[in-house]
MMTF fields as JSON, N, C-alpha, C and O atoms, coordinates in Angstrom:
{
  "mmtfVersion": "1.0.0",
  "mmtfProducer": "UNKNOWN",
  "numBonds": 339,
  "numAtoms": 340,
  "numGroups": 85,
  "numChains": 1,
  "numModels": 1,
  "chainsPerModel": [1],
  "groupsPerChain": [85],
  "chainIdList": ["A"],
  "bondAtomList": [4, 2, 8, 6, 12, 10, 16, 14, 20, 18, 24, 22, 28, 26, 32, 30, 36, 34, 40, 38, 44, 42, 48, 46, 52, 50, 56, 54, 60, 58, 64, 62, 68, 66, 72, 70, 76, 74, 80, 78, 84, 82, 88, 86, 92, 90, 96, 94, 100, 98, 104, 102, 108, 106, 112, 110, 116, 114, 120, 118, 124, 122, 128, 126, 132, 130, 136, 134, 140, 138, 144, 142, 148, 146, 152, 150, 156, 154, 160, 158, 164, 162, 168, 166, 172, 170, 176, 174, 180, 178, 184, 182, 188, 186, 192, 190, 196, 194, 200, 198, 204, 202, 208, 206, 212, 210, 216, 214, 220, 218, 224, 222, 228, 226, 232, 230, 236, 234, 240, 238, 244, 242, 248, 246, 252, 250, 256, 254, 260, 258, 264, 262, 268, 266, 272, 270, 276, 274, 280, 278, 284, 282, 288, 286, 292, 290, 296, 294, 300, 298, 304, 302, 308, 306, 312, 310, 316, 314, 320, 318, 324, 322, 328, 326, 332, 330, 336, 334],
  "bondOrderList": [1, 1, 1, 1, 1, 1, 1, 1, 1, 1, 1, 1, 1, 1, 1, 1, 1, 1, 1, 1, 1, 1, 1, 1, 1, 1, 1, 1, 1, 1, 1, 1, 1, 1, 1, 1, 1, 1, 1, 1, 1, 1, 1, 1, 1, 1, 1, 1, 1, 1, 1, 1, 1, 1, 1, 1, 1, 1, 1, 1, 1, 1, 1, 1, 1, 1, 1, 1, 1, 1, 1, 1, 1, 1, 1, 1, 1, 1, 1, 1, 1, 1, 1, 1],
  "groupList": [{"groupName": "VAL", "atomNameList": ["N", "CA", "C", "O"], "elementList": ["N", "C", "C", "O"], "formalChargeList": [0, 0, 0, 0], "bondAtomList": [1, 0, 2, 1, 3, 2], "bondOrderList": [1, 1, 2], "singleLetterCode": "V", "chemCompType": "L-PEPTIDE LINKING"}, {"groupName": "THR", "atomNameList": ["N", "CA", "C", "O"], "elementList": ["N", "C", "C", "O"], "formalChargeList": [0, 0, 0, 0], "bondAtomList": [1, 0, 2, 1, 3, 2], "bondOrderList": [1, 1, 2], "singleLetterCode": "T", "chemCompType": "L-PEPTIDE LINKING"}, {"groupName": "ARG", "atomNameList": ["N", "CA", "C", "O"], "elementList": ["N", "C", "C", "O"], "formalChargeList": [0, 0, 0, 0], "bondAtomList": [1, 0, 2, 1, 3, 2], "bondOrderList": [1, 1, 2], "singleLetterCode": "R", "chemCompType": "L-PEPTIDE LINKING"}, {"groupName": "GLN", "atomNameList": ["N", "CA", "C", "O"], "elementList": ["N", "C", "C", "O"], "formalChargeList": [0, 0, 0, 0], "bondAtomList": [1, 0, 2, 1, 3, 2], "bondOrderList": [1, 1, 2], "singleLetterCode": "Q", "chemCompType": "L-PEPTIDE LINKING"}, {"groupName": "ILE", "atomNameList": ["N", "CA", "C", "O"], "elementList": ["N", "C", "C", "O"], "formalChargeList": [0, 0, 0, 0], "bondAtomList": [1, 0, 2, 1, 3, 2], "bondOrderList": [1, 1, 2], "singleLetterCode": "I", "chemCompType": "L-PEPTIDE LINKING"}, {"groupName": "LEU", "atomNameList": ["N", "CA", "C", "O"], "elementList": ["N", "C", "C", "O"], "formalChargeList": [0, 0, 0, 0], "bondAtomList": [1, 0, 2, 1, 3, 2], "bondOrderList": [1, 1, 2], "singleLetterCode": "L", "chemCompType": "L-PEPTIDE LINKING"}, {"groupName": "ASP", "atomNameList": ["N", "CA", "C", "O"], "elementList": ["N", "C", "C", "O"], "formalChargeList": [0, 0, 0, 0], "bondAtomList": [1, 0, 2, 1, 3, 2], "bondOrderList": [1, 1, 2], "singleLetterCode": "D", "chemCompType": "L-PEPTIDE LINKING"}, {"groupName": "CYS", "atomNameList": ["N", "CA", "C", "O"], "elementList": ["N", "C", "C", "O"], "formalChargeList": [0, 0, 0, 0], "bondAtomList": [1, 0, 2, 1, 3, 2], "bondOrderList": [1, 1, 2], "singleLetterCode": "C", "chemCompType": "L-PEPTIDE LINKING"}, {"groupName": "GLU", "atomNameList": ["N", "CA", "C", "O"], "elementList": ["N", "C", "C", "O"], "formalChargeList": [0, 0, 0, 0], "bondAtomList": [1, 0, 2, 1, 3, 2], "bondOrderList": [1, 1, 2], "singleLetterCode": "E", "chemCompType": "L-PEPTIDE LINKING"}, {"groupName": "GLY", "atomNameList": ["N", "CA", "C", "O"], "elementList": ["N", "C", "C", "O"], "formalChargeList": [0, 0, 0, 0], "bondAtomList": [1, 0, 2, 1, 3, 2], "bondOrderList": [1, 1, 2], "singleLetterCode": "G", "chemCompType": "PEPTIDE LINKING"}, {"groupName": "PRO", "atomNameList": ["N", "CA", "C", "O"], "elementList": ["N", "C", "C", "O"], "formalChargeList": [0, 0, 0, 0], "bondAtomList": [1, 0, 2, 1, 3, 2], "bondOrderList": [1, 1, 2], "singleLetterCode": "P", "chemCompType": "L-PEPTIDE LINKING"}, {"groupName": "ALA", "atomNameList": ["N", "CA", "C", "O"], "elementList": ["N", "C", "C", "O"], "formalChargeList": [0, 0, 0, 0], "bondAtomList": [1, 0, 2, 1, 3, 2], "bondOrderList": [1, 1, 2], "singleLetterCode": "A", "chemCompType": "L-PEPTIDE LINKING"}, {"groupName": "ASN", "atomNameList": ["N", "CA", "C", "O"], "elementList": ["N", "C", "C", "O"], "formalChargeList": [0, 0, 0, 0], "bondAtomList": [1, 0, 2, 1, 3, 2], "bondOrderList": [1, 1, 2], "singleLetterCode": "N", "chemCompType": "L-PEPTIDE LINKING"}, {"groupName": "HIS", "atomNameList": ["N", "CA", "C", "O"], "elementList": ["N", "C", "C", "O"], "formalChargeList": [0, 0, 0, 0], "bondAtomList": [1, 0, 2, 1, 3, 2], "bondOrderList": [1, 1, 2], "singleLetterCode": "H", "chemCompType": "L-PEPTIDE LINKING"}, {"groupName": "TYR", "atomNameList": ["N", "CA", "C", "O"], "elementList": ["N", "C", "C", "O"], "formalChargeList": [0, 0, 0, 0], "bondAtomList": [1, 0, 2, 1, 3, 2], "bondOrderList": [1, 1, 2], "singleLetterCode": "Y", "chemCompType": "L-PEPTIDE LINKING"}, {"groupName": "PHE", "atomNameList": ["N", "CA", "C", "O"], "elementList": ["N", "C", "C", "O"], "formalChargeList": [0, 0, 0, 0], "bondAtomList": [1, 0, 2, 1, 3, 2], "bondOrderList": [1, 1, 2], "singleLetterCode": "F", "chemCompType": "L-PEPTIDE LINKING"}, {"groupName": "SER", "atomNameList": ["N", "CA", "C", "O"], "elementList": ["N", "C", "C", "O"], "formalChargeList": [0, 0, 0, 0], "bondAtomList": [1, 0, 2, 1, 3, 2], "bondOrderList": [1, 1, 2], "singleLetterCode": "S", "chemCompType": "L-PEPTIDE LINKING"}, {"groupName": "TRP", "atomNameList": ["N", "CA", "C", "O"], "elementList": ["N", "C", "C", "O"], "formalChargeList": [0, 0, 0, 0], "bondAtomList": [1, 0, 2, 1, 3, 2], "bondOrderList": [1, 1, 2], "singleLetterCode": "W", "chemCompType": "L-PEPTIDE LINKING"}, {"groupName": "LYS", "atomNameList": ["N", "CA", "C", "O"], "elementList": ["N", "C", "C", "O"], "formalChargeList": [0, 0, 0, 0], "bondAtomList": [1, 0, 2, 1, 3, 2], "bondOrderList": [1, 1, 2], "singleLetterCode": "K", "chemCompType": "L-PEPTIDE LINKING"}],
  "groupTypeList": [0, 1, 1, 2, 3, 4, 5, 0, 6, 7, 1, 5, 1, 8, 5, 9, 8, 5, 10, 11, 8, 0, 12, 13, 5, 14, 15, 3, 16, 11, 11, 4, 6, 13, 3, 1, 12, 14, 11, 17, 15, 1, 14, 18, 8, 11, 16, 11, 1, 9, 2, 10, 2, 4, 5, 8, 14, 13, 3, 1, 16, 2, 6, 14, 0, 0, 17, 10, 3, 8, 16, 5, 10, 8, 12, 11, 0, 15, 16, 16, 5, 4, 3, 1, 11],
  "groupIdList": [1, 2, 3, 4, 5, 6, 7, 8, 9, 10, 11, 12, 13, 14, 15, 16, 17, 18, 19, 20, 21, 22, 23, 24, 25, 26, 27, 28, 29, 30, 31, 32, 33, 34, 35, 36, 37, 38, 39, 40, 41, 42, 43, 44, 45, 46, 47, 48, 49, 50, 51, 52, 53, 54, 55, 56, 57, 58, 59, 60, 61, 62, 63, 64, 65, 66, 67, 68, 69, 70, 71, 72, 73, 74, 75, 76, 77, 78, 79, 80, 81, 82, 83, 84, 85],
  "secStructList": [7, 7, 7, 7, 7, 7, 7, 7, 7, 7, 7, 7, 7, 7, 1, 1, 7, 7, 7, 6, 6, 4, 4, 4, 1, 3, 3, 3, 3, 3, 3, 3, 7, 6, 6, 1, 7, 3, 3, 3, 3, 3, 3, 3, 1, 1, 1, 6, 6, 1, 7, 7, 7, 7, 3, 3, 3, 3, 6, 6, 6, 7, 7, 3, 3, 3, 7, 7, 4, 4, 4, 1, 7, 6, 6, 7, 1, 7, 7, 7, 7, 7, 7, 7, 7],
  "xCoordList": [7.144, 6.792, 5.755, 5.412, 5.263, 4.069, 4.007, 3.692, 4.209, 3.985, 2.463, 1.956, 1.689, 0.504, 0.158, -0.341, 0.231, 0.204, -1.354, -1.809, -2.121, -3.217, -3.903, -4.142, -4.414, -4.87, -5.618, -6.194, -5.955, -7.628, -7.761, -7.208, -9.046, -8.862, -10.291, -11.045, -10.504, -11.892, -12.189, -11.272, -13.554, -13.926, -13.941, -14.242, -13.693, -13.941, -15.418, -16.085, -15.778, -17.348, -17.681, -17.553, -18.232, -18.575, -19.543, -20.354, -20.002, -21.23, -21.878, -23.08, -21.134, -22.282, -21.236, -20.046, -21.818, -20.508, -21.033, -22.08, -19.538, -19.122, -18.847, -18.762, -18.677, -18.72, -17.304, -16.599, -16.994, -15.177, -14.395, -13.165, -15.011, -13.429, -13.0, -11.992, -13.748, -13.288, -11.871, -10.902, -11.907, -11.109, -9.677, -8.826, -9.43, -7.868, -7.765, -7.088, -8.801, -8.325, -7.852, -8.082, -7.069, -6.082, -7.137, -7.195, -8.14, -8.892, -8.2, -7.124, -8.832, -8.459, -9.197, -8.712, -10.949, -11.832, -13.093, -13.355, -14.058, -15.542, -16.202, -15.64, -17.883, -18.704, -19.987, -20.126, -21.348, -22.195, -23.401, -22.973, -24.555, -25.228, -26.678, -27.669, -26.317, -27.535, -29.163, -29.83, -29.498, -30.726, -31.274, -32.392, -29.793, -30.461, -29.671, -29.198, -29.407, -28.534, -27.088, -26.613, -26.274, -25.023, -24.105, -24.184, -23.051, -21.58, -21.212, -21.631, -19.831, -18.962, -17.885, -17.651, -17.123, -15.537, -14.207, -14.261, -13.392, -12.474, -11.104, -10.561, -10.762, -9.619, -8.705, -8.56, -8.089, -6.607, -6.825, -6.809, -7.015, -7.068, -5.837, -5.851, -4.84, -3.505, -2.461, -1.832, -2.473, -1.042, -1.51, -2.528, -1.129, -0.954, -0.904, -1.969, 0.003, 0.632, -0.768, -0.755, -1.615, -2.598, -3.54, -3.419, -4.639, -5.201, -6.106, -6.65, -6.933, -8.035, -9.627, -9.909, -10.272, -11.289, -12.254, -11.826, -13.628, -14.916, -15.905, -16.332, -16.127, -16.895, -18.273, -18.436, -19.606, -20.836, -21.184, -20.967, -21.978, -21.94, -23.782, -24.036, -24.788, -26.063, -26.393, -26.72, -26.185, -26.029, -27.11, -26.846, -28.706, -29.459, -29.716, -30.145, -29.135, -29.785, -28.251, -28.179, -27.519, -25.743, -25.453, -25.171, -25.645, -25.405, -24.572, -24.68, -23.188, -22.272, -22.26, -22.526, -22.005, -20.957, -19.766, -19.249, -19.341, -17.255, -17.159, -16.976, -17.316, -17.479, -16.895, -16.312, -16.688, -15.916, -14.497, -14.379, -13.652, -11.802, -11.974, -11.789, -12.193, -12.414, -13.673, -14.223, -13.76, -14.461, -13.552, -13.987, -12.567, -10.98, -10.042, -9.919, -9.209, -7.998, -6.939, -6.366, -6.712, -5.682, -4.506, -4.029, -4.226, -2.638, -3.351, -3.003, -4.632, -4.892, -3.841, -2.995, -3.564, -2.723, -3.339, -3.113, -4.709, -6.019, -7.153, -7.472, -8.055, -8.721, -9.918, -9.799, -11.112, -11.578, -13.05, -13.233, -13.981, -15.485, -16.767, -17.336, -16.769, -17.716, -19.293, -19.532, -20.412, -21.583, -22.142, -21.807, -22.874, -23.146, -24.64, -25.044, -25.444, -26.411, -26.74, -27.817],
  "yCoordList": [-73.328, -72.15, -71.683, -72.132, -70.968, -69.585, -68.464, -68.583, -67.495, -66.564, -65.658, -65.72, -64.85, -64.112, -62.785, -62.959, -61.928, -60.771, -60.365, -60.214, -60.202, -59.601, -58.606, -58.658, -57.249, -56.293, -56.306, -57.375, -55.123, -54.791, -53.63, -53.061, -53.156, -51.406, -50.705, -50.06, -50.864, -50.215, -48.729, -47.923, -48.298, -47.287, -47.133, -48.156, -46.173, -45.687, -45.238, -44.372, -46.064, -45.737, -45.685, -46.751, -44.214, -44.096, -44.374, -44.141, -45.081, -46.106, -45.349, -45.579, -44.034, -43.674, -42.351, -42.381, -41.332, -40.102, -40.384, -40.661, -40.112, -39.887, -38.794, -37.761, -38.747, -37.133, -37.31, -38.316, -35.763, -35.039, -35.427, -35.474, -35.673, -36.262, -37.775, -38.121, -38.675, -39.893, -39.702, -40.452, -38.679, -38.529, -38.701, -39.247, -38.195, -38.084, -39.543, -39.61, -40.546, -41.334, -42.853, -43.393, -43.142, -44.314, -45.608, -45.92, -46.45, -47.09, -48.721, -49.013, -49.689, -50.796, -51.941, -52.766, -51.815, -52.749, -52.0, -50.882, -53.082, -52.351, -53.129, -54.221, -53.078, -53.908, -53.233, -52.044, -54.239, -53.298, -53.908, -54.95, -53.772, -54.07, -53.599, -52.879, -54.159, -53.8, -53.579, -52.875, -54.441, -54.438, -52.836, -52.478, -52.287, -51.125, -50.262, -49.669, -50.075, -49.259, -48.655, -47.696, -49.187, -49.15, -49.935, -50.878, -48.71, -49.226, -49.024, -48.223, -49.822, -49.472, -50.013, -51.126, -49.06, -48.586, -48.844, -48.091, -49.587, -49.234, -48.685, -49.092, -47.708, -46.638, -46.3, -46.595, -45.63, -44.651, -43.398, -43.331, -42.509, -40.952, -39.997, -39.135, -40.346, -39.443, -40.285, -39.82, -41.608, -42.139, -43.805, -44.075, -44.357, -46.073, -46.242, -46.722, -46.046, -46.344, -45.658, -46.167, -44.8, -44.277, -45.23, -46.439, -44.682, -45.4, -45.245, -44.147, -47.21, -46.883, -46.687, -46.73, -46.488, -45.67, -46.57, -47.695, -46.39, -46.886, -45.638, -44.741, -45.605, -45.146, -45.399, -46.284, -44.9, -45.677, -44.674, -43.468, -45.493, -44.332, -44.947, -46.072, -43.765, -44.163, -43.459, -42.283, -44.849, -44.431, -43.022, -41.936, -43.823, -43.117, -41.225, -40.186, -41.775, -39.816, -39.516, -38.347, -39.867, -39.887, -38.883, -37.687, -39.948, -39.46, -40.301, -41.461, -39.675, -40.583, -40.383, -39.238, -41.252, -41.173, -41.659, -42.256, -41.3, -41.674, -41.898, -41.172, -42.99, -44.437, -43.834, -42.889, -43.727, -43.263, -44.158, -45.264, -43.348, -43.956, -45.214, -46.413, -44.845, -46.686, -47.871, -48.793, -47.433, -48.668, -49.899, -51.049, -49.613, -50.618, -50.098, -48.952, -51.491, -50.894, -50.311, -50.267, -49.799, -48.967, -49.398, -48.975, -50.412, -51.127, -52.107, -53.199, -52.167, -52.825, -52.889, -52.104, -53.222, -52.907, -53.15, -52.586, -54.139, -54.573, -54.865, -55.975, -53.778, -54.569, -54.772, -53.854, -55.741, -55.819, -56.584, -57.324, -55.713, -55.797, -56.95, -56.567, -57.994, -58.941, -58.193, -57.621, -58.416, -58.311, -60.164, -61.17, -59.967, -61.598, -61.66, -62.662, -60.486, -61.099, -61.587, -62.171],
  "zCoordList": [-29.794, -28.71, -29.3, -30.394, -28.847, -29.87, -29.157, -27.973, -29.546, -29.21, -29.291, -30.411, -28.286, -29.149, -28.506, -27.394, -28.744, -28.257, -28.457, -29.591, -27.334, -27.476, -26.848, -25.642, -27.899, -27.505, -26.681, -26.48, -25.825, -26.073, -25.572, -24.631, -26.749, -26.432, -25.782, -26.511, -24.656, -23.883, -23.821, -23.983, -23.571, -24.302, -22.235, -21.62, -21.634, -20.345, -19.989, -20.555, -18.878, -19.625, -18.096, -17.493, -17.149, -15.789, -15.638, -16.534, -14.31, -14.298, -13.443, -13.312, -12.48, -11.551, -11.262, -11.575, -10.69, -10.571, -8.915, -8.329, -8.577, -7.112, -6.458, -7.122, -5.282, -5.025, -4.973, -4.898, -5.048, -5.293, -4.267, -4.293, -3.472, -2.748, -2.781, -2.166, -3.487, -3.529, -4.678, -4.554, -5.71, -6.411, -5.944, -6.646, -4.682, -4.205, -2.825, -1.799, -3.46, -1.945, -2.757, -3.839, -1.532, -2.442, -1.895, -0.706, -3.229, -2.861, -2.421, -2.945, -1.5, -1.777, -2.452, -3.227, -1.859, -2.011, -2.11, -1.666, -2.984, -3.078, -2.632, -2.541, -2.042, -2.655, -2.914, -2.628, -3.674, -4.297, -3.544, -3.047, -3.261, -2.546, -3.977, -3.852, -4.851, -6.35, -6.48, -7.237, -5.466, -5.446, -4.017, -3.645, -3.615, -2.875, -2.9, -1.931, -4.223, -4.863, -4.201, -4.81, -2.88, -1.768, -2.969, -3.757, -2.475, -2.007, -1.368, -0.532, -1.33, -0.039, -0.323, -0.793, 0.023, -0.368, 0.891, 1.863, 0.861, 1.801, 1.078, 0.051, 1.894, 1.58, 2.45, 3.636, 1.713, 2.939, 1.997, 0.768, 2.875, 2.932, 2.503, 1.626, 3.29, 2.722, 1.706, 0.755, 2.181, 1.228, 1.277, 1.914, 0.935, 0.694, 1.899, 2.286, 2.919, 4.328, 5.588, 6.709, 5.354, 6.037, 6.826, 6.634, 7.859, 8.205, 7.842, 7.724, 7.301, 6.176, 7.207, 8.405, 6.066, 6.0, 5.698, 5.441, 5.644, 5.137, 4.304, 5.031, 3.364, 2.327, 2.202, 1.362, 2.8, 2.364, 1.252, 1.366, -0.3, -1.152, -1.767, -2.198, -1.598, -2.505, -3.563, -3.725, -4.632, -6.296, -6.799, -7.314, -6.258, -6.22, -5.941, -6.442, -4.872, -3.991, -4.297, -4.676, -4.287, -4.143, -3.049, -3.12, -1.7, -0.439, -0.218, -0.617, 0.738, 0.962, 2.292, 2.66, 3.17, 4.791, 4.623, 3.679, 5.763, 6.26, 7.639, 8.616, 7.474, 8.661, 9.957, 9.426, 10.987, 11.994, 12.372, 12.897, 11.953, 12.04, 12.997, 12.793, 13.578, 14.667, 14.204, 14.807, 13.136, 12.334, 11.735, 11.67, 11.415, 11.142, 12.119, 12.552, 12.463, 12.556, 12.153, 11.064, 13.317, 12.65, 11.762, 10.708, 12.605, 11.663, 11.153, 11.601, 10.023, 9.08, 8.113, 8.541, 7.402, 5.515, 4.941, 3.87, 4.868, 3.742, 4.028, 4.454, 3.81, 4.475, 3.297, 2.485, 2.913, 1.824, 2.757, 3.724, 1.561, 2.188, 0.855, -0.167, 1.356, 0.585, 1.003, 2.066, -0.346, 0.1, 0.202, -0.423, 1.035, 1.365, 0.766, 0.176, 0.968, 0.547, -0.57, -0.696]
}
């Protein structure tokens, strides 16, 4: 039996500035459209058991939109977004 230990040392890099509100959210997933520079995040506001929401963010203009609460079912446990283009 051979045991190997691998240590990875990475420097934290910020790829783009997000709104201050994002720092307090529980992220679930993200989808990014590199052609139009948009990103969509699914998250829960208050805790990991809260209602799921969607945040749409434009990296160039730094504008963001919080989608309406009813965009995702209230009882959704986990939501994932994919970029299909």
